mmCIF file of C-alpha atoms in Angstrom:
data_model
loop_
_atom_site.group_PDB
_atom_site.id
_atom_site.type_symbol
_atom_site.label_atom_id
_atom_site.label_comp_id
_atom_site.label_asym_id
_atom_site.label_seq_id
_atom_site.Cartn_x
_atom_site.Cartn_y
_atom_site.Cartn_z
ATOM 1 C CA UNK A 1 21.304 -90.225 -149.870
ATOM 2 C CA UNK A 2 19.742 -87.458 -151.926
ATOM 3 C CA UNK A 3 17.934 -85.669 -149.060
ATOM 4 C CA UNK A 4 19.977 -84.014 -146.341
ATOM 5 C CA UNK A 5 18.636 -84.257 -142.805
ATOM 6 C CA UNK A 6 18.791 -81.124 -140.687
ATOM 7 C CA UNK A 7 17.714 -81.649 -137.086
ATOM 8 C CA UNK A 8 15.044 -79.271 -135.792
ATOM 9 C CA UNK A 9 16.535 -79.534 -132.308
ATOM 10 C CA UNK A 10 20.258 -78.992 -131.584
ATOM 11 C CA UNK A 11 22.131 -82.136 -130.581
ATOM 12 C CA UNK A 12 22.039 -82.637 -126.825
ATOM 13 C CA UNK A 13 18.861 -80.576 -126.349
ATOM 14 C CA UNK A 14 15.538 -82.212 -125.452
ATOM 15 C CA UNK A 15 13.779 -83.597 -128.529
ATOM 16 C CA UNK A 16 11.131 -81.374 -130.113
ATOM 17 C CA UNK A 17 9.069 -84.324 -131.399
ATOM 18 C CA UNK A 18 8.512 -82.495 -134.693
ATOM 19 C CA UNK A 19 7.507 -84.602 -137.666
ATOM 20 C CA UNK A 20 10.734 -84.876 -139.678
ATOM 21 C CA UNK A 21 9.651 -87.109 -142.577
ATOM 22 C CA UNK A 22 6.550 -88.758 -143.987
ATOM 23 C CA UNK A 23 5.907 -91.299 -146.716
ATOM 24 C CA UNK A 24 3.112 -92.464 -148.949
ATOM 25 C CA UNK A 25 3.190 -96.242 -149.467
ATOM 26 C CA UNK A 26 1.129 -97.243 -152.484
ATOM 27 C CA UNK A 27 0.499 -100.259 -154.729
ATOM 28 C CA UNK A 28 0.710 -97.915 -157.752
ATOM 29 C CA UNK A 29 3.652 -95.468 -157.495
ATOM 30 C CA UNK A 30 3.224 -94.172 -161.055
ATOM 31 C CA UNK A 31 -0.475 -93.488 -160.479
ATOM 32 C CA UNK A 32 0.243 -91.807 -157.132
ATOM 33 C CA UNK A 33 2.940 -89.589 -158.689
ATOM 34 C CA UNK A 34 0.503 -88.525 -161.421
ATOM 35 C CA UNK A 35 -2.290 -87.838 -158.902
ATOM 36 C CA UNK A 36 -0.236 -85.821 -156.385
ATOM 37 C CA UNK A 37 1.709 -84.032 -159.106
ATOM 38 C CA UNK A 38 -1.539 -82.854 -160.696
ATOM 39 C CA UNK A 39 -3.266 -82.063 -157.384
ATOM 40 C CA UNK A 40 -0.480 -80.234 -155.512
ATOM 41 C CA UNK A 41 2.175 -79.537 -158.160
ATOM 42 C CA UNK A 42 4.660 -81.832 -156.415
ATOM 43 C CA UNK A 43 7.551 -83.273 -158.390
ATOM 44 C CA UNK A 44 9.302 -86.575 -157.757
ATOM 45 C CA UNK A 45 12.943 -87.596 -157.891
ATOM 46 C CA UNK A 46 13.926 -91.264 -157.891
ATOM 47 C CA UNK A 47 16.054 -91.953 -154.827
ATOM 48 C CA UNK A 48 16.302 -95.742 -154.598
ATOM 49 C CA UNK A 49 15.251 -98.519 -156.907
ATOM 50 C CA UNK A 50 15.078 -102.261 -156.749
ATOM 51 C CA UNK A 51 15.391 -104.892 -154.037
ATOM 52 C CA UNK A 52 19.034 -103.968 -153.428
ATOM 53 C CA UNK A 53 17.981 -100.775 -151.643
ATOM 54 C CA UNK A 54 17.532 -100.806 -147.887
ATOM 55 C CA UNK A 55 13.912 -99.836 -148.427
ATOM 56 C CA UNK A 56 13.281 -102.847 -150.622
ATOM 57 C CA UNK A 57 11.815 -101.163 -153.661
ATOM 58 C CA UNK A 58 10.833 -98.234 -155.784
ATOM 59 C CA UNK A 59 11.394 -95.028 -153.735
ATOM 60 C CA UNK A 60 10.850 -91.394 -154.764
ATOM 61 C CA UNK A 61 11.571 -88.106 -152.977
ATOM 62 C CA UNK A 62 8.642 -85.698 -153.034
ATOM 63 C CA UNK A 63 9.576 -82.095 -153.780
ATOM 64 C CA UNK A 64 7.562 -78.892 -153.661
ATOM 65 C CA UNK A 65 7.422 -76.811 -156.794
ATOM 66 C CA UNK A 66 7.045 -77.773 -160.414
ATOM 67 C CA UNK A 67 10.723 -77.265 -161.231
ATOM 68 C CA UNK A 68 11.885 -80.059 -158.902
ATOM 69 C CA UNK A 69 14.315 -77.714 -157.148
ATOM 70 C CA UNK A 70 12.288 -77.421 -153.941
ATOM 71 C CA UNK A 71 13.187 -79.110 -150.679
ATOM 72 C CA UNK A 72 12.342 -82.764 -150.153
ATOM 73 C CA UNK A 73 9.172 -82.874 -148.078
ATOM 74 C CA UNK A 74 8.532 -86.623 -147.977
ATOM 75 C CA UNK A 75 8.821 -89.913 -149.807
ATOM 76 C CA UNK A 76 6.668 -92.131 -152.000
ATOM 77 C CA UNK A 77 7.337 -95.838 -152.251
ATOM 78 C CA UNK A 78 5.894 -98.972 -153.743
ATOM 79 C CA UNK A 79 4.049 -101.170 -151.276
ATOM 80 C CA UNK A 80 6.266 -104.106 -150.400
ATOM 81 C CA UNK A 81 5.224 -107.421 -151.994
ATOM 82 C CA UNK A 82 2.812 -109.460 -149.897
ATOM 83 C CA UNK A 83 2.097 -106.587 -147.558
ATOM 84 C CA UNK A 84 -1.648 -106.043 -147.040
ATOM 85 C CA UNK A 85 -3.066 -102.538 -147.419
ATOM 86 C CA UNK A 86 -3.172 -100.690 -144.107
ATOM 87 C CA UNK A 87 -6.438 -100.691 -142.220
ATOM 88 C CA UNK A 88 -5.146 -98.073 -139.795
ATOM 89 C CA UNK A 89 -2.428 -95.490 -140.018
ATOM 90 C CA UNK A 90 -1.470 -91.841 -139.935
ATOM 91 C CA UNK A 91 -3.273 -89.322 -142.134
ATOM 92 C CA UNK A 92 -1.253 -86.521 -143.695
ATOM 93 C CA UNK A 93 -2.872 -83.063 -143.929
ATOM 94 C CA UNK A 94 -1.751 -80.684 -146.683
ATOM 95 C CA UNK A 95 -2.472 -76.948 -146.403
ATOM 96 C CA UNK A 96 -4.339 -75.564 -149.421
ATOM 97 C CA UNK A 97 -5.565 -72.098 -150.418
ATOM 98 C CA UNK A 98 -8.995 -73.089 -151.757
ATOM 99 C CA UNK A 99 -10.435 -76.128 -149.997
ATOM 100 C CA UNK A 100 -13.454 -76.620 -152.261
ATOM 101 C CA UNK A 101 -11.450 -76.231 -155.475
ATOM 102 C CA UNK A 102 -8.842 -78.722 -154.227
ATOM 103 C CA UNK A 103 -11.530 -81.262 -153.244
ATOM 104 C CA UNK A 104 -13.146 -80.852 -156.682
ATOM 105 C CA UNK A 105 -9.781 -81.226 -158.443
ATOM 106 C CA UNK A 106 -8.980 -84.340 -156.371
ATOM 107 C CA UNK A 107 -12.344 -85.883 -157.329
ATOM 108 C CA UNK A 108 -11.753 -85.059 -161.001
ATOM 109 C CA UNK A 109 -8.382 -86.830 -160.716
ATOM 110 C CA UNK A 110 -10.101 -89.986 -159.410
ATOM 111 C CA UNK A 111 -10.170 -89.448 -155.628
ATOM 112 C CA UNK A 112 -13.175 -90.299 -153.473
ATOM 113 C CA UNK A 113 -14.367 -87.492 -151.208
ATOM 114 C CA UNK A 114 -14.559 -88.904 -147.681
ATOM 115 C CA UNK A 115 -15.517 -85.696 -145.872
ATOM 116 C CA UNK A 116 -16.267 -82.243 -147.224
ATOM 117 C CA UNK A 117 -15.363 -78.952 -145.547
ATOM 118 C CA UNK A 118 -15.582 -79.417 -141.776
ATOM 119 C CA UNK A 119 -14.955 -76.759 -139.124
ATOM 120 C CA UNK A 120 -12.354 -77.837 -136.591
ATOM 121 C CA UNK A 121 -13.880 -76.786 -133.279
ATOM 122 C CA UNK A 122 -14.110 -73.024 -132.951
ATOM 123 C CA UNK A 123 -10.569 -72.422 -134.173
ATOM 124 C CA UNK A 124 -11.392 -71.037 -137.639
ATOM 125 C CA UNK A 125 -9.598 -73.929 -139.329
ATOM 126 C CA UNK A 126 -11.343 -76.217 -141.786
ATOM 127 C CA UNK A 127 -10.435 -79.577 -143.234
ATOM 128 C CA UNK A 128 -11.674 -82.149 -145.723
ATOM 129 C CA UNK A 129 -10.459 -85.670 -146.509
ATOM 130 C CA UNK A 130 -10.168 -87.548 -149.787
ATOM 131 C CA UNK A 131 -9.040 -91.081 -150.657
ATOM 132 C CA UNK A 132 -6.626 -91.052 -153.589
ATOM 133 C CA UNK A 133 -7.112 -93.477 -156.516
ATOM 134 C CA UNK A 134 -4.612 -95.862 -154.874
ATOM 135 C CA UNK A 135 -6.649 -95.972 -151.633
ATOM 136 C CA UNK A 136 -4.611 -93.622 -149.390
ATOM 137 C CA UNK A 137 -6.603 -91.163 -147.253
ATOM 138 C CA UNK A 138 -5.257 -87.592 -147.379
ATOM 139 C CA UNK A 139 -6.380 -84.571 -145.376
ATOM 140 C CA UNK A 140 -6.704 -81.067 -146.808
ATOM 141 C CA UNK A 141 -6.401 -78.099 -144.421
ATOM 142 C CA UNK A 142 -7.129 -74.374 -144.659
ATOM 143 C CA UNK A 143 -7.589 -71.311 -142.478
ATOM 144 C CA UNK A 144 -9.610 -69.590 -145.219
ATOM 145 C CA UNK A 145 -13.370 -69.403 -144.698
ATOM 146 C CA UNK A 146 -15.731 -70.628 -147.414
ATOM 147 C CA UNK A 147 -16.235 -68.199 -150.302
#
C-alpha cells in the first residue's frame, strides 16, 4: 500500500470517530483528476489498477501540493461497472481562501454551481456547493467574509 495509516487515537483508547479517509467515485477518473487538479492543485498517484486489485479498478491517491510530495488526503476511483450513480451520499467540504474565486474557477472548469455563498448559522463560516463535470457534489468552506 502506498499510503501509510496513522491512527488518530492510540490503540486501546476510545475511538475518536475522526474521518480517516475519503474517496471520490467517478465514471470519468481522467476528467475528475483534471478538474480537481486545476481547481485545488491536487496531484494524483496511481495506487491500484485493474480488476486484480481488491478495489476492483482504477484507483488514485490524492495528494496536496503540486509537487506530489504532500500527504495522501483521499482517493479517487473509477465507478465500478454496472453500478448506478449515487442518489444519496456524503458531501466533502474543502476549505478555500477565496470562496467566490473558487466557485468561479469551478464553473469555468465545467462545474455547475448548486449553491452560492451561504452563511452557516451565526458562526461566521460560509459555504458553497458545486457539482463537478462528472456529477459529484463538492462543498467549499471558508471562514473569510465576502470581499
